[in-house]
Short mmCIF file of C-alpha atoms and ligand atoms in Angstrom, two decimals:
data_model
loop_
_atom_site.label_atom_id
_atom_site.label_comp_id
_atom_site.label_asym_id
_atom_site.label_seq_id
_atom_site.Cartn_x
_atom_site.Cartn_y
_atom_site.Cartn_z
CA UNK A 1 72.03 91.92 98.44
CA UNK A 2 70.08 90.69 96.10
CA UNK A 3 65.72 90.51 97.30
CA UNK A 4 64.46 86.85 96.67
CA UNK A 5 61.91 88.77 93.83
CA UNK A 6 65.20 89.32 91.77
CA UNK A 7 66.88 85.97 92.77
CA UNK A 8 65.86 83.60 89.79
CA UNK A 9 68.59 81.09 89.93
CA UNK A 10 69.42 79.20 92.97
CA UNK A 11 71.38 75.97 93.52
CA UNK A 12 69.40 73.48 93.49
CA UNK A 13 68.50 71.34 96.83
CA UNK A 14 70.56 69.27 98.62
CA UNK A 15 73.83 71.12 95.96
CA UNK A 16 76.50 73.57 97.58
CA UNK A 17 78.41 76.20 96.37
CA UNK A 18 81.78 75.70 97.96
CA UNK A 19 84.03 79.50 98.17
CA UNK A 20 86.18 81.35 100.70
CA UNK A 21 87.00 79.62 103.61
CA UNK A 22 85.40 76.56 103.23
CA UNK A 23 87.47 76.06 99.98
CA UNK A 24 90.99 76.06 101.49
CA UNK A 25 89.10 72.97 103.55
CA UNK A 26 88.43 71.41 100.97
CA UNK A 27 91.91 71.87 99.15
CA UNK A 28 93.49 71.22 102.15
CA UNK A 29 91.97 67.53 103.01
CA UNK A 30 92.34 66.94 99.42
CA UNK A 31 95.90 67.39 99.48
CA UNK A 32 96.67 65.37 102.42
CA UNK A 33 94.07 62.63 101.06
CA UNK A 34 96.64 62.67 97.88
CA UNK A 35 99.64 62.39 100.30
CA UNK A 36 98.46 59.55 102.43
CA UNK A 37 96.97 57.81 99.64
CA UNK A 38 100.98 58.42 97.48
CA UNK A 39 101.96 57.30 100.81
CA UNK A 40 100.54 54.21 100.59
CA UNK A 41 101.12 53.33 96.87
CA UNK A 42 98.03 54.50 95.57
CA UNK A 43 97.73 56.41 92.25
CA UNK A 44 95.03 58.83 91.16
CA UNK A 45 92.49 58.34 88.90
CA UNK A 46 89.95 59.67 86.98
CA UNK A 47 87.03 57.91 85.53
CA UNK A 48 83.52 60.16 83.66
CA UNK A 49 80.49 61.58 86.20
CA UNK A 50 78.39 59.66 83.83
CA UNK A 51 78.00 55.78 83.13
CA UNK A 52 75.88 53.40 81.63
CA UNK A 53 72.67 52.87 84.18
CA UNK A 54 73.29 49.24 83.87
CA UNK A 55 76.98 49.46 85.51
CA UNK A 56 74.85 50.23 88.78
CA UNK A 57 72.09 48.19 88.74
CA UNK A 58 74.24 45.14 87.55
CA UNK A 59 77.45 46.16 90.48
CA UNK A 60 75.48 47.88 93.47
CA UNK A 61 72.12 45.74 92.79
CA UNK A 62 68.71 45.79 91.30
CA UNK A 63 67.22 46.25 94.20
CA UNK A 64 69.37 48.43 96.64
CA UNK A 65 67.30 51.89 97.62
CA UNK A 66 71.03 53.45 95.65
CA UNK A 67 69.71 52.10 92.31
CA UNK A 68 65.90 51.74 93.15
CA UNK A 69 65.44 55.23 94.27
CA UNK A 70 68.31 57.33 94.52
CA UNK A 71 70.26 57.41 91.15
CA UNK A 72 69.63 60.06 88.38
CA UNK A 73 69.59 58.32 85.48
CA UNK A 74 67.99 60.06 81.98
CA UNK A 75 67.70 59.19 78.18
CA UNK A 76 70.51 60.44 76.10
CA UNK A 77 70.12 61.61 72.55
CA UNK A 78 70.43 58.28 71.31
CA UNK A 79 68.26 56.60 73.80
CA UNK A 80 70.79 55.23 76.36
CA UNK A 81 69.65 55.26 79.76
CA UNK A 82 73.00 56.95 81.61
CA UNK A 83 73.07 57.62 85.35
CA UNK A 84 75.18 60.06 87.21
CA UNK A 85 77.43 58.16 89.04
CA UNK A 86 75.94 57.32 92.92
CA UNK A 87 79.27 55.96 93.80
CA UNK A 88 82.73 55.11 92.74
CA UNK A 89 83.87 51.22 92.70
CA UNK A 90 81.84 50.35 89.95
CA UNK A 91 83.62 52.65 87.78
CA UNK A 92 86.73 51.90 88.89
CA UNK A 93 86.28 48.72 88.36
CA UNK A 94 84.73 48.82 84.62
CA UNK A 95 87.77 50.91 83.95
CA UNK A 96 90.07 48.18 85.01
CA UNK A 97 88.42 45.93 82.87
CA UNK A 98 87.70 47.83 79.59
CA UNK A 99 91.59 48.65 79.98
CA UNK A 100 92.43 45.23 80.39
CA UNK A 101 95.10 45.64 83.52
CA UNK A 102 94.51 42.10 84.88
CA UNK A 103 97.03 41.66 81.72
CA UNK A 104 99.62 44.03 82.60
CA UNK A 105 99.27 44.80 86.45
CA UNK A 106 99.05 42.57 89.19
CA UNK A 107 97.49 44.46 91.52
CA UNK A 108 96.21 47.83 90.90
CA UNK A 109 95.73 50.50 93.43
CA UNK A 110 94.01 53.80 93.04
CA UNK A 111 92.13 56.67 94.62
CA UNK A 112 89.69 58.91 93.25
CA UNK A 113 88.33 61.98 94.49
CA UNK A 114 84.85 63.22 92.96
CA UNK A 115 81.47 64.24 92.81
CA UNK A 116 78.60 61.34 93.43
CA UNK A 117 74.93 62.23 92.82
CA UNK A 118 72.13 60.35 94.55
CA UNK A 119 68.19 62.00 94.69
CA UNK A 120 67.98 61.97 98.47
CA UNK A 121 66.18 63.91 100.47
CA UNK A 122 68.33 66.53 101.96
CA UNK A 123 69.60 66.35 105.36
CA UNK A 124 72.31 66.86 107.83
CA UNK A 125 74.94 64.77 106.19
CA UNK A 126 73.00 63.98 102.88
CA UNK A 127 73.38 65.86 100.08
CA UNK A 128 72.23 65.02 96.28
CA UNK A 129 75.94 65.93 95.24
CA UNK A 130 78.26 64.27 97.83
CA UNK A 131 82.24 64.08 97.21
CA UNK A 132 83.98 60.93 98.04
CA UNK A 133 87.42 59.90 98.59
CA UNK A 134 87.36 56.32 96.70
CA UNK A 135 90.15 53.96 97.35
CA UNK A 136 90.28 50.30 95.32
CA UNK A 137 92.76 47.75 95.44
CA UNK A 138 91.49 45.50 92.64
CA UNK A 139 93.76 42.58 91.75
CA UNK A 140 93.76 40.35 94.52
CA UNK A 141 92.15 37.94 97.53
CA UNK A 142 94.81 38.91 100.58
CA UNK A 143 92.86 39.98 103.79
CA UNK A 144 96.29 42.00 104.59
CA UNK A 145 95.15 43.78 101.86
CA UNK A 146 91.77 45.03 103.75
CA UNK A 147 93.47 45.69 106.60
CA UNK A 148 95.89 47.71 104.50
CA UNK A 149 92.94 50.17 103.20
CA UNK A 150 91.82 50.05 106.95
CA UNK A 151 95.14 51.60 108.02
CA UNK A 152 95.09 54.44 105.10
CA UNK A 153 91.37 55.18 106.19
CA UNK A 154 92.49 55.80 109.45
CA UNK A 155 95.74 57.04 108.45
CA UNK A 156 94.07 59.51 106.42
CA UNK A 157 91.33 60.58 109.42
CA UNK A 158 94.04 61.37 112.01
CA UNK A 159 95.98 63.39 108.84
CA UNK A 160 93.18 65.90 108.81
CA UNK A 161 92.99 66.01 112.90
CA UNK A 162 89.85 63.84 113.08
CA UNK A 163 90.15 61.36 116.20
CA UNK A 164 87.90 59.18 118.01
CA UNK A 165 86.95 57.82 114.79
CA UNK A 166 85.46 53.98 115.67
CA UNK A 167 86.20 51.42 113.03
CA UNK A 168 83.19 48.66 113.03
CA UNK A 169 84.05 45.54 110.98
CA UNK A 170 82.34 42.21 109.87
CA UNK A 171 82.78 39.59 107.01
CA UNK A 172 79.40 39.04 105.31
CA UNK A 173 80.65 35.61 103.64
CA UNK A 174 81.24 34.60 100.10
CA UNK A 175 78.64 34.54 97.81
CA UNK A 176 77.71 31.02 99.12
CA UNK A 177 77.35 31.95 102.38
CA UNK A 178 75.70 35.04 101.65
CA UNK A 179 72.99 32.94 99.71
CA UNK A 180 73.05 30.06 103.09
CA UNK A 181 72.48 33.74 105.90
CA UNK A 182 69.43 35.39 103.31
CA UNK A 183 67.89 31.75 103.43
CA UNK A 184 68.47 31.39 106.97
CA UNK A 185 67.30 35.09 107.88
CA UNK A 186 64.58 35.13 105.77
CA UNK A 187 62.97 32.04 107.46
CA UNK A 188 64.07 33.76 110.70
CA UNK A 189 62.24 37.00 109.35
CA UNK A 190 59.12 35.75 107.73
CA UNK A 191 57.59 34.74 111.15
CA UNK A 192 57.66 38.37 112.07
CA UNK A 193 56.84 39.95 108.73
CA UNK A 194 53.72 42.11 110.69
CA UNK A 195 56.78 43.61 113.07
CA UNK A 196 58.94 44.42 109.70
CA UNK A 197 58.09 48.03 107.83
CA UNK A 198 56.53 48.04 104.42
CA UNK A 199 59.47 48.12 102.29
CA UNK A 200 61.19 45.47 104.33
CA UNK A 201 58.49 43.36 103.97
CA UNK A 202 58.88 43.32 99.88
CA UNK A 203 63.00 43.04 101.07
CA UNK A 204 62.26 39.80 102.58
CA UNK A 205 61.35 38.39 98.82
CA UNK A 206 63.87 40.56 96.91
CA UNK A 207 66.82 40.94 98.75
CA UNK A 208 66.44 40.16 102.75
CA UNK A 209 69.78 41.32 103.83
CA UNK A 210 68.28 45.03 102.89
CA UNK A 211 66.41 44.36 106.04
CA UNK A 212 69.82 44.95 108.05
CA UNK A 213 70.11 48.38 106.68
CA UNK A 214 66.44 49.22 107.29
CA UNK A 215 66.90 52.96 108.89
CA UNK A 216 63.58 51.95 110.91
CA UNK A 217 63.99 51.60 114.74
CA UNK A 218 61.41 49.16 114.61
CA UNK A 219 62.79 46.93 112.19
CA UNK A 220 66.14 47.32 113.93
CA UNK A 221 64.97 46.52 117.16
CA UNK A 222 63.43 43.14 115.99
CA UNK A 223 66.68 42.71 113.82
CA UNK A 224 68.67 42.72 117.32
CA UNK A 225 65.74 40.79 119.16
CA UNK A 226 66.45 37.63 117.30
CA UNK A 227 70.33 37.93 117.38
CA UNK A 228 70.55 37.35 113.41
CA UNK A 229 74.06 35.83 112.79
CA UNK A 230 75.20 35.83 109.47
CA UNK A 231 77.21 32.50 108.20
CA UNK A 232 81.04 31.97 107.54
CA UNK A 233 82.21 29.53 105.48
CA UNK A 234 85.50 28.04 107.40
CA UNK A 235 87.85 30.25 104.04
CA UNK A 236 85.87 33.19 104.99
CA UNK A 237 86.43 32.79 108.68
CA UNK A 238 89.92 32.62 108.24
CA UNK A 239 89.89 35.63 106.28
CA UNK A 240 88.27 37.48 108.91
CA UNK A 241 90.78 35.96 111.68
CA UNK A 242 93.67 37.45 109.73
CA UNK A 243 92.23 40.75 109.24
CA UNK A 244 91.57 40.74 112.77
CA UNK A 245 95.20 39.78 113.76
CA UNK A 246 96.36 42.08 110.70
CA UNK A 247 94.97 45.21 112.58
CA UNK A 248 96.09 43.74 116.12
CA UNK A 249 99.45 43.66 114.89
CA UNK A 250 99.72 47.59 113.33
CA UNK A 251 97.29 49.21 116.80
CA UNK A 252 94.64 49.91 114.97
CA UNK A 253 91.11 49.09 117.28
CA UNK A 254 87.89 47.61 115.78
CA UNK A 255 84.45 47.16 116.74
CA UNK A 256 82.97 44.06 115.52
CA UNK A 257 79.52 44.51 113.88
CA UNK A 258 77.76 41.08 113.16
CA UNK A 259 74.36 42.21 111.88
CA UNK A 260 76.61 44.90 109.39
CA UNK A 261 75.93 43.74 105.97
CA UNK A 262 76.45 47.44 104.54
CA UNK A 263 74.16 48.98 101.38
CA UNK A 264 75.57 47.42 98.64
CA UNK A 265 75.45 44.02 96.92
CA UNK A 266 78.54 43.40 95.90
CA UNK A 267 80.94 42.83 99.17
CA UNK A 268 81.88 39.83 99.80
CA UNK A 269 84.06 38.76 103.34
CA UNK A 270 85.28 41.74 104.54
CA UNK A 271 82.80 44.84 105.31
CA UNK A 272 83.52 48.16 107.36
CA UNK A 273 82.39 51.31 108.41
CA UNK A 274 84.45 54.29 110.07
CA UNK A 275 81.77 56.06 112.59
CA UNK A 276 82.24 59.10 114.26
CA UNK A 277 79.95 60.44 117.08
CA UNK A 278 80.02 64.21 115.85
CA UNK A 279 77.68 62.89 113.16
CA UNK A 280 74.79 61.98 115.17
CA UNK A 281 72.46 59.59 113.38
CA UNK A 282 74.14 59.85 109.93
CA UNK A 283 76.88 58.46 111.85
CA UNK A 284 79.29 56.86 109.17
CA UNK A 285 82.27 58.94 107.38
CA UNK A 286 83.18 56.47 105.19
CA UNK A 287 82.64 52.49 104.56
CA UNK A 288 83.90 50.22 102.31
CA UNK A 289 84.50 46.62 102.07
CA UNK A 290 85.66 43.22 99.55
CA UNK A 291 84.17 42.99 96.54
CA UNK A 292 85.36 39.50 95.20
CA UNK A 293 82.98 38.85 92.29
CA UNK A 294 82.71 42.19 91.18
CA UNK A 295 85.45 42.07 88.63
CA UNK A 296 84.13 38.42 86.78
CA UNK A 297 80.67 39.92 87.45
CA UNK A 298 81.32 43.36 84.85
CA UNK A 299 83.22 41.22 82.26
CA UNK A 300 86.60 40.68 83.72
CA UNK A 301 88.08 37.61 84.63
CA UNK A 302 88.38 36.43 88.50
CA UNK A 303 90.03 38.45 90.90
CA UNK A 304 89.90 39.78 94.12
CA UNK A 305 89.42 43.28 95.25
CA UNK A 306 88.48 45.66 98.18
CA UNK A 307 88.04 49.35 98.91
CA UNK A 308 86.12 52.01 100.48
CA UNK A 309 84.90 55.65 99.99
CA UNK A 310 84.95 58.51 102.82
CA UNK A 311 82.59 61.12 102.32
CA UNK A 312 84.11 64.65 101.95
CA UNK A 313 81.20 66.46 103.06
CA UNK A 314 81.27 64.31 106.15
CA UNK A 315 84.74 64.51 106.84
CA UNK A 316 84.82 68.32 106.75
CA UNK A 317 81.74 68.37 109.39
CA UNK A 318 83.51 66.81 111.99
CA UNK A 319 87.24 68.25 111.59
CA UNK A 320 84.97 71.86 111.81
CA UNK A 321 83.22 70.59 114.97
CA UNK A 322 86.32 69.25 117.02
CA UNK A 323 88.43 72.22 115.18
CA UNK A 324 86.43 74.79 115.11
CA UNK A 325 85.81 77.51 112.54
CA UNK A 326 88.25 77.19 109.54
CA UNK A 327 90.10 81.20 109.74
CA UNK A 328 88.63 84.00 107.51
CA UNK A 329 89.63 83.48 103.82
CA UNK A 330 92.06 86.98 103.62
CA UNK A 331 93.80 84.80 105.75
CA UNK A 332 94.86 81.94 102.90
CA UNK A 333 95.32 85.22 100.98
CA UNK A 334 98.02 86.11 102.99
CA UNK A 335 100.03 83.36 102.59
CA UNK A 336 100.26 84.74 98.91
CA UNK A 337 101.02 87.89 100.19
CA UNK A 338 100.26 89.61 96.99
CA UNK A 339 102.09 92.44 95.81
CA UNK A 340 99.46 95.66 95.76
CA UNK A 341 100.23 97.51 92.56
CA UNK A 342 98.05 100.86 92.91
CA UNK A 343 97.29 103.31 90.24
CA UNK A 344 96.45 106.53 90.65
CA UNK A 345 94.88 107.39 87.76
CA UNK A 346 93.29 106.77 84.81
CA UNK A 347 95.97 107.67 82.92
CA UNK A 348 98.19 104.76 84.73
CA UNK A 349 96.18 102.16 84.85
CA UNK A 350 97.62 100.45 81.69
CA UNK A 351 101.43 101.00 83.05
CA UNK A 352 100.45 99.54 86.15
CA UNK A 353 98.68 96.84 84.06
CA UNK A 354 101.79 95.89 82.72
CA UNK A 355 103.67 96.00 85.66
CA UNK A 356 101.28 93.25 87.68
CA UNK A 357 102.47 91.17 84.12
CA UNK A 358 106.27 91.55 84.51
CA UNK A 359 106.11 90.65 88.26
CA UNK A 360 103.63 87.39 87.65
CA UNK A 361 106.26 86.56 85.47
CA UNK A 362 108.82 86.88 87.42
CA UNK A 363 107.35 84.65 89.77
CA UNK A 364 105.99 87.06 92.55
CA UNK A 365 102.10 87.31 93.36
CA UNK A 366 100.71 90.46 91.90
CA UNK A 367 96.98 91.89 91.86
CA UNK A 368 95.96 95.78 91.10
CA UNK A 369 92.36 97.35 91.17
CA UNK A 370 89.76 97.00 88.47
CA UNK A 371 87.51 99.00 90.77
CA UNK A 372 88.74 102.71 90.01
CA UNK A 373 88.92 102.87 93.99
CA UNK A 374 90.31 105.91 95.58
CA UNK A 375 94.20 105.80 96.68
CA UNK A 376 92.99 105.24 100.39
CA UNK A 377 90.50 102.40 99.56
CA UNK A 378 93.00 100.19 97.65
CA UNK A 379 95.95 101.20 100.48
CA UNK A 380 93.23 99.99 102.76
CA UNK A 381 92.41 96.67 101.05
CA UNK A 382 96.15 95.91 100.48
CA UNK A 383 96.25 96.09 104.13
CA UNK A 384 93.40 93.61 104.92
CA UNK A 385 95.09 91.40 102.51
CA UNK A 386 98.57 91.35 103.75
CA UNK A 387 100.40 92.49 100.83
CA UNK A 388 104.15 93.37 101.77
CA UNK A 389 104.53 96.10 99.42
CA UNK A 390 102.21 98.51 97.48
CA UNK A 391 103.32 100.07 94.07
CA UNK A 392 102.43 103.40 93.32
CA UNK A 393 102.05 104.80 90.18
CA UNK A 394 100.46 108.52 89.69
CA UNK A 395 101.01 111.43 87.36
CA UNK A 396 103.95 112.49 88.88
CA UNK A 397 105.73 108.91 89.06
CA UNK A 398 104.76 109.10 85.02
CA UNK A 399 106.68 112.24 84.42
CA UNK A 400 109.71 110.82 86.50
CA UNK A 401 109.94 107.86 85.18
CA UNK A 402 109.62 106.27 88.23
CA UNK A 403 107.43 104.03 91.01
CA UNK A 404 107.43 104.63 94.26
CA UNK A 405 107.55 101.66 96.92
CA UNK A 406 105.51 101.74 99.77
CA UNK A 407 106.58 98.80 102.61
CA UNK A 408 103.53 98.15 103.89
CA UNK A 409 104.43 96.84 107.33
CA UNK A 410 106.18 100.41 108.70
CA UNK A 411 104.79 102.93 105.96
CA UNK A 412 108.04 103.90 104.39
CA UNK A 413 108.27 104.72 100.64
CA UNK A 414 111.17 104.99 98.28
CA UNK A 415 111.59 105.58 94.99
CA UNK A 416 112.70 103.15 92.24
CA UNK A 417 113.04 103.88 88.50
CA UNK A 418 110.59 102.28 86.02
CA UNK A 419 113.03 100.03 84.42
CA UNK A 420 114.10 98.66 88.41
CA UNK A 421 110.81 97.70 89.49
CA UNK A 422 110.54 94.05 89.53
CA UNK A 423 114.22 93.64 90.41
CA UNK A 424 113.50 96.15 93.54
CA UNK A 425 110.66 94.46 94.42
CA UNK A 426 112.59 90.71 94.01
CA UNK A 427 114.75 92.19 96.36
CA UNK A 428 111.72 92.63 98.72
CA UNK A 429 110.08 90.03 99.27
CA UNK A 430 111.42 86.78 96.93
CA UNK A 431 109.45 84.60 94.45
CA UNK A 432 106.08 84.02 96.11
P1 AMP B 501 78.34 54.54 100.57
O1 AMP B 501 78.83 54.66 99.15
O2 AMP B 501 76.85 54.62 100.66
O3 AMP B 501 78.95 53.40 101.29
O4 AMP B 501 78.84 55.85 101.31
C1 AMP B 501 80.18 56.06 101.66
C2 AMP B 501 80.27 57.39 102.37
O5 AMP B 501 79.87 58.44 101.50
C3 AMP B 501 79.32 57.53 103.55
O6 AMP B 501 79.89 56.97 104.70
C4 AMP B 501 79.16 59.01 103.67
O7 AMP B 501 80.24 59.60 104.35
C5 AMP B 501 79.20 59.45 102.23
N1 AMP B 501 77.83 59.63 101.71
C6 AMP B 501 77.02 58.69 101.18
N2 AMP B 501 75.85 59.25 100.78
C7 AMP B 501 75.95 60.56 101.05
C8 AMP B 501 75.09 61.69 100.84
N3 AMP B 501 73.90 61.58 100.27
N4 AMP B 501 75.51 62.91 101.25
C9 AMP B 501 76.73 63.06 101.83
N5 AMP B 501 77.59 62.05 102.01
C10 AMP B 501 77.20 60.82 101.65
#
């Protein structure tokens, strides 16, 4: 152990390191995320951790508490103001239109899976580095097509064992209603503007619908006082209707949320959030929503899109909590079953060297000590980590021109010649 005096480095607040158990976790969501998501016709992409600050402030909004007080953003060498990314859809979407693929594609569907970086303060649930699952369908107006990224959300939850997930849902208009509901509210609001906290009071000029996110009981409990409905132009009612009947028709239920106008400024129509009660107030795993002026809005020309992120972090919280404890890590280890290969001397330690080569290339998992442990200390960690075989090499072995075999499970050695080892060994136990 190292005493705090001598620790100099740690990681910073609100970061993880991410090892041993909790890794296979990780790996393992990740891969079924990939599978559901393949499932689905989704493809994987990648798009930088960094981005022009203006992406954010122009896609998520001037004045959401993402790009007012939560994104990192710094001066490059050249002057450029560059944020880490807070979230995903706005790159997705700049990539889809510095790549042109409203030329080629008709409707492009992708997934990401990445680091996001927002200067919160630390919590249960809230971290400064956050992974999210992104998943964007950008290329067209459907509302089969929400109800489609519904379905792989959920899809995607029961894949990794998570149930009782509650899917809330609203449609927060077109940008023409959304301008008629923050008229509407604001006269609603302005009446009450001594009830409303500080920075909902400067919302009201800025941006009022901020007021429905407003963490604040206080401000939520005069939000549900005065039964704020949000208006639907008759297009964007029918859109809602068929998502409705869309997820009717497939079994999947829904809550419907009519003061949810979600964090963001750039859904339009469809909005939704997947809560889960493990997560106490940080309830939501993932959200998402339609963003149909987002493409025309970053240089593109018009089309729809929709998509939503699910937070990793979050995810892995509650599969732990209705799973329990993800086994030890020797246990993953196992499933490698790693051949031991033991020397027992200095003097073989370059032979047995080689010999971890020849069977990594031969397609079997190998490992040997680097420790200059004692014969009984490696036998014993070979053990732990479930290696079928051991391979011994010592003086006399070297003189023989031999290795002897030692099958871990009942004890029993036998004797192979140098040359035979990997084949013997193939015998044993198969390409890992
Ligand atoms: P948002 O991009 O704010 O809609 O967030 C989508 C999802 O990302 C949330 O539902 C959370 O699961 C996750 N998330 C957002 N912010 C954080 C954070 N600071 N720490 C951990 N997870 C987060």
């Amino acid at each position: 152990m190292v005493s705090d005096a001598q620790m100099e480095f740690r990681a910073l607040r609100g970061t993880e390191d991410v090892f041993g158990a909790a890794i296979q976790e990780w790996t393992l969501v990740e891969a079924r995320a990939r599978q559901v998501a393949h499932r689905f016709g989704y493809t994987e992409v990648r798009t930088p951790l960094i981005e022009e600050a203006q992406l954010f402030s122009r896609s998520v909004g001037d004045t959401t508490d993402i790009v007012q007080k939560e994104m990192y953003v710094f001066a490059d060498r050249g002057g450029r103001s560059i944020a880490l990314r807070p979230e995903g859809t706005a790159s997705l979407v700049r990539a889809y239109v510095e790549h042109e693929l409203f030329k080629t594609e008709g409707l492009v569907k992708w997934f990401s899976i990445g680091p996001m970086f927002r200067a919160e303060r630390p919590q249960a649930g809230r971290r400064r580095q956050f992974h999210q699952l992104g998943v964007e369908a950008i290329g067209a107006t459907h509302p089969l097509l929400d109800a489609e990224l519904m379905a792989l959300a959920m899809t995607l939850l029961q894949a990794c064992e998570i149930t009782n997930t509650r899917l809330c849902l609203n449609n927060v208009g077109c940008r023409q209603d959304r301008e008629r509901s923050s008229a509407a509210l604001r006269q609603q609001l302005t009446s009450h503007r001594a009830e409303l906290c500080k920075d909902c009071q400067a919302r009201l000029t800025r941006n009022v619908f901020r007021t429905l996110d407003c963490k604040r009981e206080s401000c939520r409990r005069l939000v549900q006082r005065l039964h704020v409905t949000l208006t639907r132009c008759a297009e964007c009612e029918q859109h809602h209707q068929a998502v409705l009947a869309a997820l009717r028709a497939i079994g999947i239920a829904c809550e419907e949320d009519a003061t949810m106008v979600r964090g963001l400024d750039y859904y339009t129509k469809t909005v939704f959030e997947l809560r889960h009660a493990v997560l106490g107030a940080q309830d939501a795993l993932g959200a998402g929503g339609r963003y149909d002026n987002l493409v025309q809005d970053l240089g593109g020309p018009a089309r729809g899109a929709s998509g939503f992120a699910l937070g990793l972090e979050r995810l892995l919280l509650v599969r732990q909590t209705l799973r329990g404890k993800p086994a030890a890590a020797s246990q993953e280890w196992n499933r490698h079953r790693h051949v031991a290969v033991l020397a027992l001397d200095d003097a073989t330690q370059q032979e047995a060297f080689c010999v971890v080569q020849q069977l990594r290339h031969a397609g079997i998992a190998a490992t040997m000590d680097f420790a200059g442990r004692s014969l009984k200390a490696q036998l014993r960690s070979a053990n732990k980590t479930g290696a079928p075989l051991a391979v011994l090499f010592g003086a006399q072995e070297r003189a023989q021109g031999t290795v002897t075999l030692k099958i871990m499970t009942d004890g029993t050695q036998v004797e192979v010649p140098r040359a035979e080892v990997v084949r013997a060994i193939q015998a044993r136990v198969g390409p890992s």
